[in-house]
PDB file of C-alpha atoms in Angstrom:
ATOM      1  CA  UNK O   9      79.477  82.983 125.414  1.00 58.00           C
ATOM      2  CA  UNK O  10      82.171  84.926 127.866  1.00 54.00           C
ATOM      3  CA  UNK O  11      86.114  85.896 127.282  1.00 56.00           C
ATOM      4  CA  UNK O  12      88.172  86.968 129.287  1.00 56.00           C
ATOM      5  CA  UNK O  13      91.187  87.917 127.632  1.00 58.00           C
ATOM      6  CA  UNK O  14      94.197  89.305 129.458  1.00 51.00           C
ATOM      7  CA  UNK O  15      95.975  92.014 126.889  1.00 56.00           C
ATOM      8  CA  UNK O  16      99.815  93.060 126.707  1.00 51.00           C
ATOM      9  CA  UNK O  17     101.593  95.486 125.666  1.00 52.00           C
ATOM     10  CA  UNK O  18     106.129  95.485 125.435  1.00 55.00           C
ATOM     11  CA  UNK O  19     107.175  96.382 128.807  1.00 56.00           C
ATOM     12  CA  UNK O  20     110.282  99.472 127.212  1.00 58.00           C
ATOM     13  CA  UNK O  21     106.928 100.998 125.574  1.00 55.00           C
ATOM     14  CA  UNK O  22     106.000 104.685 127.213  1.00 62.00           C
ATOM     15  CA  UNK O  23     103.118 105.738 125.891  1.00 73.00           C
ATOM     16  CA  UNK O  24      99.075 104.218 126.759  1.00 80.00           C
ATOM     17  CA  UNK O  25      98.241 102.135 122.943  1.00 81.00           C
ATOM     18  CA  UNK O  26      95.422 102.769 122.076  1.00 87.00           C
ATOM     19  CA  UNK O  27      93.122 100.278 119.320  1.00 90.00           C
ATOM     20  CA  UNK O  28      90.725  98.071 118.767  1.00 92.00           C
ATOM     21  CA  UNK O  29      90.076  94.469 120.137  1.00 90.00           C
ATOM     22  CA  UNK O  30      88.691  91.434 117.014  1.00 93.00           C
ATOM     23  CA  UNK O  31      86.783  88.703 118.062  1.00 93.00           C
ATOM     24  CA  UNK O  32      86.037  85.919 115.640  1.00 96.00           C
ATOM     25  CA  UNK O  33      84.695  82.639 116.093  1.00 96.00           C
ATOM     26  CA  UNK O  34      84.677  79.139 114.998  1.00 97.00           C
ATOM     27  CA  UNK O  35      82.302  76.291 116.225  1.00 97.00           C
ATOM     28  CA  UNK O  36      79.820  73.605 114.618  1.00 96.00           C
ATOM     29  CA  UNK O  37      76.292  73.772 114.572  1.00 96.00           C
ATOM     30  CA  UNK O  38      74.209  71.411 115.190  1.00 95.00           C
ATOM     31  CA  UNK O  39      73.687  69.673 112.542  1.00 95.00           C
ATOM     32  CA  UNK O  40      77.547  68.929 112.078  1.00 95.00           C
ATOM     33  CA  UNK O  41      78.075  72.740 109.824  1.00 96.00           C
ATOM     34  CA  UNK O  42      80.997  74.529 110.799  1.00 97.00           C
ATOM     35  CA  UNK O  43      80.360  77.819 111.488  1.00 96.00           C
ATOM     36  CA  UNK O  44      82.472  81.735 111.658  1.00 96.00           C
ATOM     37  CA  UNK O  45      80.828  85.094 113.922  1.00 95.00           C
ATOM     38  CA  UNK O  46      82.203  88.117 113.776  1.00 95.00           C
ATOM     39  CA  UNK O  47      81.723  89.676 117.248  1.00 92.00           C
ATOM     40  CA  UNK O  48      81.962  93.344 117.195  1.00 90.00           C
ATOM     41  CA  UNK O  49      85.093  95.383 118.022  1.00 90.00           C
ATOM     42  CA  UNK O  50      86.015  96.764 120.853  1.00 88.00           C
ATOM     43  CA  UNK O  51      87.819  99.859 122.101  1.00 89.00           C
ATOM     44  CA  UNK O  52      90.928  99.021 123.806  1.00 85.00           C
ATOM     45  CA  UNK O  53      93.774 101.124 125.380  1.00 84.00           C
ATOM     46  CA  UNK O  54      96.309  99.845 127.615  1.00 78.00           C
ATOM     47  CA  UNK O  55      99.566 100.987 129.820  1.00 73.00           C
ATOM     48  CA  UNK O  56     100.933  97.532 130.645  1.00 67.00           C
ATOM     49  CA  UNK O  57      98.653  95.603 130.371  1.00 65.00           C
ATOM     50  CA  UNK O  58      95.369  95.449 130.520  1.00 67.00           C
ATOM     51  CA  UNK O  59      92.233  92.758 131.547  1.00 69.00           C
ATOM     52  CA  UNK O  60      88.982  92.622 128.904  1.00 71.00           C
ATOM     53  CA  UNK O  61      85.967  90.329 130.242  1.00 74.00           C
ATOM     54  CA  UNK O  62      82.596  90.258 128.548  1.00 76.00           C
ATOM     55  CA  UNK O  63      79.757  88.661 126.530  1.00 82.00           C
ATOM     56  CA  UNK O  64      78.705  87.728 123.242  1.00 84.00           C
ATOM     57  CA  UNK O  65      75.640  86.374 122.076  1.00 87.00           C
ATOM     58  CA  UNK O  66      75.820  83.153 119.654  1.00 90.00           C
ATOM     59  CA  UNK O  67      73.557  82.085 117.343  1.00 92.00           C
ATOM     60  CA  UNK O  68      71.416  78.873 118.565  1.00 94.00           C
ATOM     61  CA  UNK O  69      73.309  75.237 118.262  1.00 95.00           C
ATOM     62  CA  UNK O  70      76.149  76.802 118.021  1.00 95.00           C
ATOM     63  CA  UNK O  71      78.960  76.013 119.922  1.00 95.00           C
ATOM     64  CA  UNK O  72      81.998  78.267 119.687  1.00 95.00           C
ATOM     65  CA  UNK O  73      85.324  75.445 119.063  1.00 96.00           C
ATOM     66  CA  UNK O  74      88.106  78.344 118.485  1.00 96.00           C
ATOM     67  CA  UNK O  75      88.286  82.425 118.808  1.00 94.00           C
ATOM     68  CA  UNK O  76      91.261  84.430 117.712  1.00 95.00           C
ATOM     69  CA  UNK O  77      92.070  87.519 118.635  1.00 91.00           C
ATOM     70  CA  UNK O  78      93.317  89.934 116.447  1.00 93.00           C
ATOM     71  CA  UNK O  79      94.431  93.706 118.271  1.00 90.00           C
ATOM     72  CA  UNK O  80      94.940  96.647 115.797  1.00 92.00           C
ATOM     73  CA  UNK O  81      96.300  99.990 115.937  1.00 89.00           C
ATOM     74  CA  UNK O  82      93.446 103.009 116.230  1.00 87.00           C
ATOM     75  CA  UNK O  83      95.933 105.437 113.832  1.00 78.00           C
ATOM     76  CA  UNK O  84      97.050 102.819 110.744  1.00 84.00           C
ATOM     77  CA  UNK O  85      94.674 100.432 111.431  1.00 82.00           C
ATOM     78  CA  UNK O  86      98.227  98.195 111.999  1.00 91.00           C
ATOM     79  CA  UNK O  87      97.208  94.986 112.895  1.00 92.00           C
ATOM     80  CA  UNK O  88      99.266  95.032 116.699  1.00 88.00           C
ATOM     81  CA  UNK O  89      99.266  91.234 117.196  1.00 87.00           C
ATOM     82  CA  UNK O  90      97.163  87.931 116.761  1.00 91.00           C
ATOM     83  CA  UNK O  91      96.476  84.859 119.110  1.00 91.00           C
ATOM     84  CA  UNK O  92      93.977  81.280 118.839  1.00 93.00           C
ATOM     85  CA  UNK O  93      93.090  79.937 122.049  1.00 91.00           C
ATOM     86  CA  UNK O  94      90.810  77.240 122.266  1.00 93.00           C
ATOM     87  CA  UNK O  95      87.506  76.741 123.747  1.00 88.00           C
ATOM     88  CA  UNK O  96      87.503  74.101 126.277  1.00 84.00           C
ATOM     89  CA  UNK O  97      84.201  72.092 126.155  1.00 77.00           C
TER      90      UNK O  97
END
């Protein structure tokens, strides 16, 4: 699965944000069973906005349907943002 994500910080924030991005993928296997895949977290650092892209391998027969993106603060592991994106078929 290829992912290309735009991460933005509030414009009034003066310092760079450092944290982790975690992806959770929900999808279906060819036998109709629903599954969830957790992608290894990625470190991120941004001023105003940043494009993040990469690829993650999925199990054979697994079709991603939805991705949950979570952004966590580096110092406290406090969740800063969550977005859910439907994967086009």
